[in-house]
XYZ file of C-alpha atoms in Angstrom:
656
model
C 3.643 -13.661 29.760
C 3.696 -15.343 26.347
C 0.878 -17.585 27.496
C -1.513 -14.672 27.142
C -1.124 -14.845 23.362
C -3.348 -17.141 21.376
C -2.490 -19.903 18.964
C -2.727 -17.718 15.858
C -0.533 -14.967 17.223
C 2.207 -17.161 18.647
C 2.210 -19.952 16.109
C 2.302 -17.809 13.006
C 4.618 -15.016 14.052
C 8.303 -15.738 13.656
C 8.044 -19.520 13.750
C 9.347 -20.404 10.312
C 5.952 -21.521 9.002
C 6.375 -19.452 5.869
C 7.016 -21.528 2.791
C 10.580 -22.008 1.629
C 11.418 -19.971 -1.438
C 10.420 -21.517 -4.710
C 10.331 -19.913 -8.111
C 11.028 -16.380 -9.217
C 9.478 -13.030 -8.375
C 9.385 -11.111 -11.635
C 7.603 -7.781 -11.413
C 4.137 -8.092 -13.014
C 3.901 -6.435 -16.414
C 1.415 -6.333 -19.223
C 2.786 -7.958 -22.373
C 1.127 -9.521 -25.430
C 0.799 -12.730 -23.362
C 0.082 -11.284 -19.901
C -2.668 -9.136 -18.415
C -2.972 -7.479 -15.035
C -5.684 -5.927 -12.913
C -4.775 -3.514 -10.123
C -6.793 -3.838 -6.928
C -5.699 -0.537 -5.389
C -8.375 1.727 -3.965
C -10.891 1.335 -1.158
C -10.982 -1.964 0.736
C -13.256 -2.986 3.595
C -11.300 -2.961 6.844
C -11.785 -4.141 10.395
C -9.378 -4.326 13.343
C -9.808 -7.312 15.627
C -9.942 -5.569 19.005
C -10.996 -8.630 20.963
C -8.851 -9.196 24.083
C -6.974 -12.109 22.505
C -7.025 -10.599 18.992
C -8.407 -13.921 17.735
C -12.102 -13.261 17.159
C -11.598 -13.079 13.409
C -10.113 -16.558 13.323
C -12.498 -18.026 15.872
C -15.513 -16.715 13.950
C -13.900 -17.311 10.544
C -14.401 -13.823 9.157
C -12.854 -14.998 5.893
C -15.791 -17.355 5.230
C -18.250 -14.575 4.384
C -18.203 -10.896 3.444
C -16.370 -8.940 6.135
C -19.267 -6.523 6.590
C -21.332 -9.417 7.940
C -18.887 -9.881 10.830
C -19.507 -6.407 12.207
C -18.764 -2.727 11.505
C -16.180 -2.091 8.788
C -14.285 0.989 7.675
C -13.246 2.168 4.234
C -9.465 1.824 4.041
C -7.219 2.925 1.158
C -4.753 0.458 -0.321
C -1.852 0.991 -0.504
C -1.476 2.886 2.770
C -0.672 2.388 6.414
C -3.899 2.275 8.389
C -2.470 4.091 11.438
C -3.061 7.743 10.471
C -6.136 7.373 8.261
C -8.784 7.749 10.971
C -9.248 9.915 14.063
C -9.055 6.839 16.295
C -5.903 6.982 18.474
C -6.533 3.365 19.383
C -6.162 2.346 15.745
C -3.028 4.443 15.346
C -1.290 2.473 18.093
C -3.071 -0.828 17.417
C -1.126 -4.076 17.758
C -2.598 -7.297 16.430
C -4.691 -8.591 13.538
C -6.465 -6.311 11.085
C -8.604 -7.589 8.247
C -8.879 -6.304 4.681
C -11.364 -7.409 2.040
C -12.145 -6.553 -1.561
C -14.574 -8.051 -4.043
C -13.563 -7.846 -7.698
C -14.967 -9.056 -10.984
C -12.594 -10.916 -13.237
C -12.761 -10.854 -17.041
C -14.537 -13.977 -18.261
C -11.554 -14.906 -20.430
C -9.469 -15.250 -17.248
C -11.629 -18.030 -15.866
C -12.737 -19.827 -19.007
C -9.681 -22.008 -19.613
C -7.357 -22.804 -16.731
C -5.636 -25.452 -18.840
C -3.795 -22.727 -20.747
C -3.875 -19.804 -18.298
C -2.984 -19.118 -14.683
C -4.215 -16.264 -12.477
C -1.817 -14.983 -9.825
C -2.564 -12.795 -6.795
C 0.354 -10.602 -5.777
C 0.821 -8.376 -2.712
C 3.659 -5.868 -2.999
C 4.084 -5.613 0.763
C 2.000 -6.036 3.910
C 3.401 -5.422 7.374
C 4.155 -7.731 9.075
C 2.575 -11.207 8.859
C -0.149 -11.951 6.326
C -2.692 -14.696 5.732
C -4.639 -14.612 2.462
C -7.954 -16.208 1.470
C -9.769 -16.203 -1.852
C -13.489 -16.970 -1.699
C -12.988 -18.279 1.830
C -10.133 -20.637 0.948
C -6.691 -19.971 2.413
C -4.216 -19.660 -0.450
C -0.987 -18.427 1.163
C 0.703 -16.769 4.109
C 3.852 -14.674 4.341
C 6.180 -13.434 7.032
C 7.898 -10.102 6.528
C 6.701 -6.594 5.889
C 8.769 -5.170 3.025
C 8.956 -7.745 0.244
C 6.394 -9.077 -2.254
C 4.628 -12.396 -2.188
C 2.258 -14.060 -4.616
C 0.222 -17.197 -5.194
C -1.445 -18.954 -8.110
C -5.191 -18.856 -7.360
C -6.428 -20.532 -10.540
C -7.659 -23.663 -8.773
C -9.713 -21.590 -6.303
C -11.375 -19.671 -9.131
C -12.654 -22.742 -10.952
C -16.413 -22.661 -11.166
C -16.585 -19.028 -10.032
C -17.632 -17.521 -13.354
C -20.567 -15.190 -12.910
C -19.651 -14.232 -9.344
C -17.217 -11.721 -7.891
C -13.924 -12.879 -6.446
C -13.632 -12.088 -2.728
C -10.080 -11.513 -1.477
C -9.453 -11.399 2.280
C -6.089 -10.491 3.816
C -5.432 -10.601 7.558
C -2.335 -8.656 8.613
C -0.596 -8.710 12.009
C 2.043 -6.111 12.906
C 3.250 -7.833 16.095
C 7.042 -8.071 16.341
C 8.753 -10.776 18.408
C 12.356 -11.670 19.215
C 12.470 -13.792 16.049
C 10.917 -11.409 13.530
C 12.896 -9.039 11.310
C 12.850 -6.370 12.596
C 12.519 -7.863 16.071
C 10.544 -6.588 19.035
C 8.897 -7.753 22.225
C 5.415 -7.593 23.697
C 5.299 -6.273 27.246
C 2.232 -7.066 29.334
C 1.449 -4.548 32.071
C 0.229 -6.468 35.124
C -0.078 -3.716 37.739
C -3.878 -3.371 38.139
C -3.468 0.024 39.812
C -1.933 1.477 36.657
C -3.236 -0.551 33.718
C -6.493 -2.239 32.738
C -6.619 -6.014 32.562
C -4.790 -7.454 29.533
C -2.984 -4.205 28.716
C 0.171 -4.609 26.626
C 2.552 -2.546 24.503
C 4.922 -3.315 21.663
C 8.572 -2.580 22.519
C 10.949 -1.948 19.618
C 14.615 -1.036 19.386
C 14.503 1.058 16.226
C 13.813 4.737 15.752
C 10.942 4.872 13.279
C 7.229 4.301 13.633
C 6.034 0.725 13.175
C 3.504 1.572 10.475
C 1.265 -1.318 9.466
C -1.174 -2.401 6.792
C -1.006 -3.163 3.075
C 1.740 -0.785 2.004
C 2.211 -1.571 -1.678
C -0.046 -2.433 -4.609
C -2.198 -5.549 -4.694
C -2.935 -6.934 -8.125
C -3.995 -9.919 -10.162
C -2.124 -10.924 -13.271
C -2.213 -13.734 -15.764
C 0.376 -15.840 -17.534
C 0.086 -18.806 -19.846
C 0.204 -22.172 -18.068
C 3.738 -22.548 -19.422
C 5.464 -19.354 -18.427
C 8.693 -17.486 -17.815
C 9.156 -17.870 -14.074
C 12.495 -16.166 -13.488
C 15.337 -14.385 -15.255
C 18.835 -13.885 -13.917
C 21.139 -11.339 -15.534
C 24.838 -10.854 -14.760
C 26.680 -8.244 -16.787
C 30.390 -7.727 -17.310
C 32.702 -5.596 -19.399
C 35.649 -6.868 -21.435
C 37.569 -4.039 -23.100
C 35.019 -2.504 -25.516
C 32.498 -5.315 -25.255
C 29.579 -5.589 -22.883
C 28.675 -9.090 -21.760
C 25.118 -9.974 -20.769
C 25.034 -13.425 -19.177
C 21.522 -14.721 -18.732
C 19.551 -17.651 -17.397
C 15.832 -18.102 -17.980
C 13.655 -20.393 -15.861
C 10.530 -21.826 -17.481
C 7.770 -23.626 -15.568
C 4.909 -25.737 -16.862
C 6.538 -27.929 -19.496
C 9.799 -29.657 -20.317
C 9.332 -28.998 -24.022
C 9.936 -25.386 -24.918
C 12.209 -23.054 -26.846
C 13.684 -19.796 -25.600
C 14.644 -16.786 -27.694
C 16.244 -13.724 -26.104
C 16.792 -10.373 -27.793
C 18.491 -7.231 -26.511
C 17.115 -3.908 -27.752
C 18.566 -0.420 -27.376
C 16.509 2.453 -25.988
C 15.503 3.461 -29.502
C 14.253 -0.063 -30.253
C 17.167 -1.285 -32.352
C 18.006 -4.984 -32.083
C 21.489 -5.255 -30.588
C 21.950 -8.988 -30.043
C 19.934 -12.187 -29.984
C 20.404 -15.781 -28.893
C 18.617 -19.104 -28.504
C 18.460 -21.200 -25.364
C 17.605 -20.767 -21.694
C 21.231 -20.094 -20.716
C 23.686 -18.018 -22.681
C 25.614 -14.829 -23.246
C 24.972 -11.789 -25.396
C 27.898 -9.657 -26.571
C 27.429 -5.934 -27.148
C 30.136 -4.071 -29.035
C 30.829 -0.558 -27.757
C 27.944 -0.710 -25.273
C 26.179 2.202 -23.682
C 27.108 1.479 -20.083
C 24.917 2.074 -17.042
C 26.489 5.026 -15.231
C 25.472 6.725 -11.994
C 23.842 10.142 -12.000
C 26.376 12.956 -12.601
C 29.082 10.484 -13.653
C 28.151 10.545 -17.335
C 26.090 12.636 -19.721
C 23.658 9.740 -20.150
C 23.196 8.167 -16.717
C 21.021 5.137 -16.096
C 21.122 3.736 -19.636
C 18.880 0.693 -19.866
C 18.577 -1.870 -22.613
C 15.425 -3.954 -22.988
C 15.990 -7.687 -22.578
C 13.169 -9.543 -24.337
C 12.472 -13.178 -23.489
C 10.113 -15.206 -25.659
C 9.215 -18.846 -25.110
C 7.198 -21.322 -27.113
C 5.994 -24.558 -25.568
C 4.117 -27.608 -26.761
C 1.450 -28.830 -24.337
C -0.961 -31.556 -25.410
C -0.672 -30.472 -29.000
C -1.216 -26.774 -28.255
C 1.500 -24.177 -28.799
C 1.710 -21.670 -25.946
C 3.792 -18.509 -25.966
C 4.970 -16.204 -23.191
C 6.757 -12.889 -23.494
C 8.512 -10.776 -20.857
C 10.635 -7.620 -21.020
C 13.326 -6.829 -18.444
C 15.330 -3.571 -18.253
C 19.054 -4.340 -18.230
C 21.953 -2.020 -17.433
C 25.457 -3.101 -18.394
C 27.844 -2.261 -15.577
C 30.525 -3.774 -13.356
C 31.233 -3.227 -9.654
C 34.550 -3.816 -7.884
C 35.883 -2.984 -4.416
C 39.552 -2.471 -3.526
C 41.161 -1.510 -0.209
C 40.587 2.181 -0.842
C 38.112 2.501 -3.700
C 34.674 1.566 -4.923
C 34.765 1.168 -8.704
C 31.872 1.266 -11.143
C 32.854 0.353 -14.684
C 36.485 0.638 -13.649
C 36.207 4.236 -12.436
C 36.252 5.411 -8.795
C 32.798 6.143 -7.423
C 32.210 8.317 -4.367
C 28.843 7.952 -2.636
C 27.433 11.413 -1.936
C 23.867 10.768 -0.996
C 21.249 10.269 1.672
C 19.495 7.821 3.906
C 15.732 7.778 3.469
C 12.527 6.318 4.829
C 9.295 5.349 3.160
C 7.422 7.793 5.360
C 4.833 10.419 4.493
C 2.019 12.347 6.103
C -1.258 10.420 6.433
C -0.350 7.497 4.162
C 2.563 6.389 6.378
C 4.574 3.827 4.422
C 1.962 3.478 1.704
C 3.252 3.828 -1.846
C 2.402 7.224 -3.282
C 3.562 8.172 -6.779
C 3.394 11.924 -6.145
C 5.754 11.644 -3.184
C 8.063 9.255 -5.011
C 8.488 11.580 -7.983
C 8.917 14.570 -5.673
C 11.672 12.770 -3.775
C 13.573 11.945 -6.949
C 13.318 15.539 -8.133
C 14.765 16.641 -4.796
C 17.566 14.068 -5.056
C 18.500 15.441 -8.473
C 18.290 19.029 -7.232
C 20.505 18.086 -4.319
C 23.119 16.462 -6.536
C 22.771 13.175 -4.643
C 24.001 10.151 -6.563
C 23.015 7.435 -4.073
C 20.958 6.351 -1.081
C 20.645 3.452 1.325
C 17.248 1.792 1.720
C 17.305 2.402 5.461
C 16.161 0.197 7.101
C 14.239 -2.217 4.864
C 13.749 -2.907 1.155
C 11.928 -0.097 -0.626
C 9.110 -0.502 -3.134
C 9.949 -1.950 -6.536
C 8.504 1.170 -8.115
C 11.150 3.254 -6.318
C 13.881 0.860 -7.378
C 12.721 1.093 -11.005
C 13.347 4.840 -10.957
C 16.783 4.332 -9.405
C 17.652 2.131 -12.374
C 16.231 4.718 -14.769
C 17.863 7.809 -13.246
C 21.203 6.304 -12.289
C 20.737 6.594 -8.524
C 23.075 4.104 -6.833
C 21.510 1.989 -4.068
C 22.803 0.194 -0.998
C 19.990 -2.332 -0.654
C 19.259 -3.017 3.015
C 17.127 -5.772 4.530
C 14.882 -5.153 7.582
C 17.687 -6.156 9.981
C 17.273 -3.203 12.328
C 16.823 -3.321 16.085
C 18.824 -6.547 16.516
C 19.879 -5.713 20.070
C 18.750 -8.615 22.271
C 20.947 -11.753 22.568
C 17.804 -13.736 21.717
C 17.767 -12.042 18.298
C 20.897 -14.011 17.393
C 19.399 -17.478 17.946
C 18.944 -20.142 15.284
C 15.293 -19.289 14.676
C 16.159 -15.645 13.980
C 19.129 -16.664 11.856
C 17.095 -18.974 9.656
C 14.497 -16.272 9.064
C 17.227 -13.726 8.282
C 18.628 -16.072 5.627
C 15.197 -16.418 4.014
C 14.749 -12.633 3.984
C 18.075 -12.220 2.182
C 16.974 -14.841 -0.341
C 13.755 -12.909 -0.964
C 15.608 -9.609 -1.298
C 18.270 -10.915 -3.674
C 15.655 -12.744 -5.726
C 13.710 -9.509 -6.131
C 16.558 -7.083 -6.840
C 19.350 -9.220 -8.332
C 18.949 -7.786 -11.842
C 18.978 -4.118 -10.873
C 22.032 -2.158 -12.048
C 21.353 0.513 -9.429
C 21.895 -1.987 -6.610
C 25.649 -2.112 -6.017
C 25.810 -3.512 -2.485
C 23.720 -5.553 -0.042
C 23.357 -4.473 3.589
C 22.303 -7.242 5.969
C 21.665 -5.101 9.078
C 21.722 -1.656 10.656
C 23.347 -0.981 14.042
C 23.025 -4.499 15.460
C 24.515 -5.390 18.825
C 27.565 -6.618 16.939
C 29.834 -6.537 20.003
C 27.983 -9.529 21.479
C 29.853 -12.846 21.132
C 26.860 -14.356 19.309
C 27.140 -11.737 16.560
C 30.300 -13.178 15.040
C 28.844 -16.506 13.895
C 25.505 -14.894 13.093
C 26.852 -12.312 10.650
C 29.519 -14.603 9.251
C 26.663 -16.924 8.276
C 24.327 -14.245 6.911
C 27.072 -12.555 4.883
C 28.394 -15.836 3.482
C 24.852 -16.848 2.513
C 24.293 -13.515 0.765
C 27.554 -13.890 -1.168
C 26.469 -17.373 -2.194
C 23.227 -15.928 -3.517
C 25.059 -13.159 -5.405
C 28.826 -13.151 -5.883
C 28.809 -10.014 -8.062
C 28.069 -7.442 -5.347
C 29.860 -6.575 -2.102
C 28.104 -7.188 1.209
C 28.104 -4.963 4.276
C 26.205 -4.075 7.397
C 26.042 -0.727 9.128
C 27.775 -0.508 12.499
C 27.841 1.858 15.439
C 29.911 -0.536 17.560
C 33.418 -0.094 18.905
C 35.857 -0.864 16.089
C 37.896 -3.269 18.211
C 34.921 -5.272 19.463
C 32.754 -5.477 16.342
C 32.378 -9.216 15.767
C 31.016 -8.993 12.232
C 33.345 -6.408 10.693
C 35.940 -8.971 9.544
C 33.375 -10.461 7.155
C 32.093 -7.349 5.335
C 33.538 -5.964 2.111
C 32.965 -2.290 2.972
C 32.965 -0.725 6.438
C 29.824 1.363 7.005
C 29.929 3.457 10.178
C 27.243 5.556 11.869
C 28.350 8.298 14.258
C 26.687 11.347 15.797
C 29.506 13.285 17.401
C 28.272 16.358 19.325
C 24.752 14.927 19.330
C 24.332 11.563 21.054
C 27.930 11.886 22.235
C 29.217 15.130 23.798
C 25.922 16.843 23.059
C 26.385 20.493 22.162
C 30.182 20.323 21.838
C 30.859 21.025 18.188
C 34.559 21.479 18.906
C 35.153 17.732 19.433
C 33.706 16.518 16.117
C 36.825 16.676 13.989
C 39.166 15.004 16.489
C 36.707 12.178 17.099
C 35.951 11.720 13.405
C 39.639 11.570 12.437
C 40.175 8.893 15.079
C 37.105 6.982 13.938
C 38.363 6.665 10.361
C 41.941 5.899 11.373
C 40.893 3.209 13.828
C 38.579 1.384 11.457
C 40.910 1.539 8.470
C 44.072 0.604 10.334
C 42.405 -2.483 11.769
C 40.519 -3.791 8.723
C 42.093 -2.067 5.682
C 38.747 -1.807 3.940
C 37.096 1.234 2.355
C 34.768 3.176 4.642
C 31.415 4.887 4.144
C 30.163 7.411 6.680
C 26.743 5.815 6.492
C 24.976 8.135 8.962
C 25.670 11.511 10.562
C 23.540 14.521 11.386
C 21.582 16.441 14.005
C 17.917 17.076 14.814
C 16.680 20.440 13.612
C 13.336 22.117 14.171
C 12.708 24.192 11.023
C 12.637 27.873 11.870
C 14.613 27.524 15.122
C 17.608 29.857 15.004
C 20.354 30.810 17.402
C 23.838 32.307 17.122
C 26.058 30.957 18.603
C 24.561 27.662 17.361
C 22.513 25.678 19.867
C 21.165 22.155 19.492
C 17.943 21.778 17.468
C 18.546 25.032 15.568
C 19.240 25.211 11.857
C 22.604 26.817 12.627
C 23.661 23.854 14.768
C 22.798 21.329 12.073
C 24.748 23.414 9.572
C 27.827 23.476 11.813
C 27.664 19.706 12.384
C 27.685 19.190 8.626
C 30.575 21.578 8.074
C 32.748 19.895 10.713
C 32.051 16.457 9.270
C 32.691 17.666 5.729
C 36.060 19.101 6.668
C 37.287 15.686 7.807
C 35.566 13.824 4.975
C 37.357 16.004 2.436
C 40.673 14.896 3.882
C 39.835 11.236 4.344
C 38.180 10.703 0.972
C 41.651 11.087 -0.520
C 42.669 7.965 1.371
C 40.089 5.493 2.667
C 36.604 7.065 2.720
C 34.458 6.233 -0.306
C 31.194 7.855 0.647
C 28.951 9.909 2.899
C 25.215 9.534 3.439
C 23.435 12.184 5.493
C 20.873 11.152 8.087
C 18.278 11.961 6.961
C 16.775 13.013 3.673
C 13.551 14.116 5.367
C 11.993 14.213 8.828
C 10.024 11.073 9.651
C 7.632 9.688 12.222
C 8.800 7.711 15.261
C 7.319 6.124 18.336
C 6.178 8.727 20.864
C 8.948 9.407 23.399
C 10.193 12.396 25.381
C 13.208 12.613 23.034
C 11.154 12.951 19.850
C 8.986 15.960 19.029
C 6.455 14.479 16.578
C 9.137 12.336 15.009
C 12.811 12.436 14.121
C 13.873 15.875 12.903
C 17.284 15.068 11.413
C 16.024 15.590 7.867
C 17.548 18.196 5.607
C 13.978 18.478 4.329
C 10.854 18.563 6.463
C 8.423 15.680 6.297
C 6.504 17.817 3.776
C 9.704 18.040 1.650
C 10.512 21.682 2.313
C 14.230 22.510 2.642
C 16.002 23.473 5.831
C 19.212 25.522 5.674
C 21.249 22.308 5.631
C 19.730 21.264 2.307
C 21.451 24.180 0.581
C 24.748 23.404 2.294
C 24.553 19.806 1.126
C 23.500 20.830 -2.371
C 26.500 23.113 -2.662
C 28.776 20.315 -1.471
C 27.361 17.518 -3.619
C 27.567 19.415 -6.869
C 31.160 20.341 -6.121
C 31.911 16.711 -5.269
C 30.392 15.675 -8.585
C 32.673 18.164 -10.297
C 35.755 16.788 -8.570
C 34.905 13.068 -8.852
C 32.906 12.959 -12.089
C 33.982 11.531 -15.437
C 37.045 13.587 -16.310
C 36.955 12.725 -20.017
C 33.393 13.938 -20.547
C 32.437 16.707 -18.166
C 29.049 17.790 -19.441
C 27.856 20.137 -16.730
C 29.161 23.087 -14.765
C 28.416 24.437 -11.343
C 28.629 28.131 -10.542
C 27.064 30.119 -7.715
C 24.467 27.379 -7.089
C 23.074 27.852 -10.612
C 23.205 24.643 -12.620
C 23.352 24.557 -16.361
C 23.998 21.733 -18.776
C 26.418 21.911 -21.672
C 25.231 18.850 -23.599
C 21.903 17.885 -22.065
C 19.006 19.631 -20.440
C 19.128 17.325 -17.425
C 19.852 19.664 -14.555
C 17.257 21.231 -12.333
C 17.706 24.825 -11.194
């Protein structure tokens, strides 16, 4: 049935046509040498509903204003397009959609391209994107959760006095080689389906939201610029070590000066050269939330370059937050700065009413306030990289992150082929490049619940994990398994065992009495075979808020509470031995594909989709604050917990 797809759908999706990685991906910031212009807001939008989804390419919609191609809608960016309108066809749409925005650029941006470059950056667009500026294709990108950018200076030459027209075509089709993968199923029974009818099949349990999900912006740099910075920190007795490498593009003749500043602006250390080490005596270390009275301490790492180009002196300046911390894994412990760390946190989704996966600052800040209220010290970016803006706050607040790539739904043997593997390696390169300097990121996750019992999985994950370690040797690597412990082909290669289990829910539904026996056996089996620390990376039960029954029945708040209590009883015993963490599934209810097993989404959240607490939220809050008390920094306990009222001894950091 693949023959029914056109050239642009088949050729571009999952075929490795995306450019190999080159250069860095520093987050755009305004500095004395850099400017930026956000393009968020209303864009013109049109879905290509032609039978082959190729009308936009055949008619070259990018060559002229989109409104001239036919009817357009107003579409907010960033946002998923699915829930914005009343059109059910658009909510479930599969194929190409087109975005366009015309913007005026400051004249100083286009007056001298010899000393300045203008870069277009897209924070995330799901899934495959092609970008034009003034009708000229400038880049394309495969993957829906990581940023991409392109220098558009050459396209802007001669455009002074006219607006800049940016066109982005986005296709959300998933194939056996995309990440996450999927398949297109054509329905050929003419008695049941109209001609050409097809659906997108996926093997993951969240809605395949689509569109431009994160900010789009333009920014400038000098023509000789700081392209990338790599920071690796270490601790030697009472000295913090900041090892750095700065990449400069545009000239071979330049000088580099780096300076480390404290939070109050004091100069701590400085050095010359693109590669070097800064030493910090008695450093303020980066500690997780509730592990220290000053969690998430960040220094400011200033990089300044001067370059000589054709007799002109160009300067560039960039500031990077840096946290000094060290991560180590033993057979039974996860250590941060030499002290045992126990993950008590959540799994999340970028998922909200109306805006779907679109970045929304109000929801982001609300979620972090709830995490603090809950006493959560960590989360996993299930099941894809989250927005850089979210990761910034993790660094700032001391929220520890297991950074997961979009490797979810890898169930089909075809997903383990060479084409899929090569794309998976590129995705890990993009993820590590983006997040390598973040102190909050303590571990990489290369997949969630793959079909890791298949013979093909062994070589596949051995390769992906080894490649990730080669990219970053300072962090452990894992993937999240729900396979049988004896048949999991990738488990020998991970540093930490992450296990998902839903005893008394997907297994032995309704039988709470079997949870503890099965959970004890789960931990014993995994640890005895691999002798690696274990995280209970998912557990939980669907709960409809306001449903009550005693004795507890499935989908009631009482049943979810009892599931948690049974799991916690075993976790309390096993965390003394081999378990290093627990992450509830899920932080909040979220949208899924429509099925008979989902009532307007997945309801395993301890909060509703609108961020209102269920009974389980209070149970988890009580537990997490007590865990913080028992596993926190024993030499500097700065907070107390009593009767669910939180008060701070040294700092007004707690939320009541």
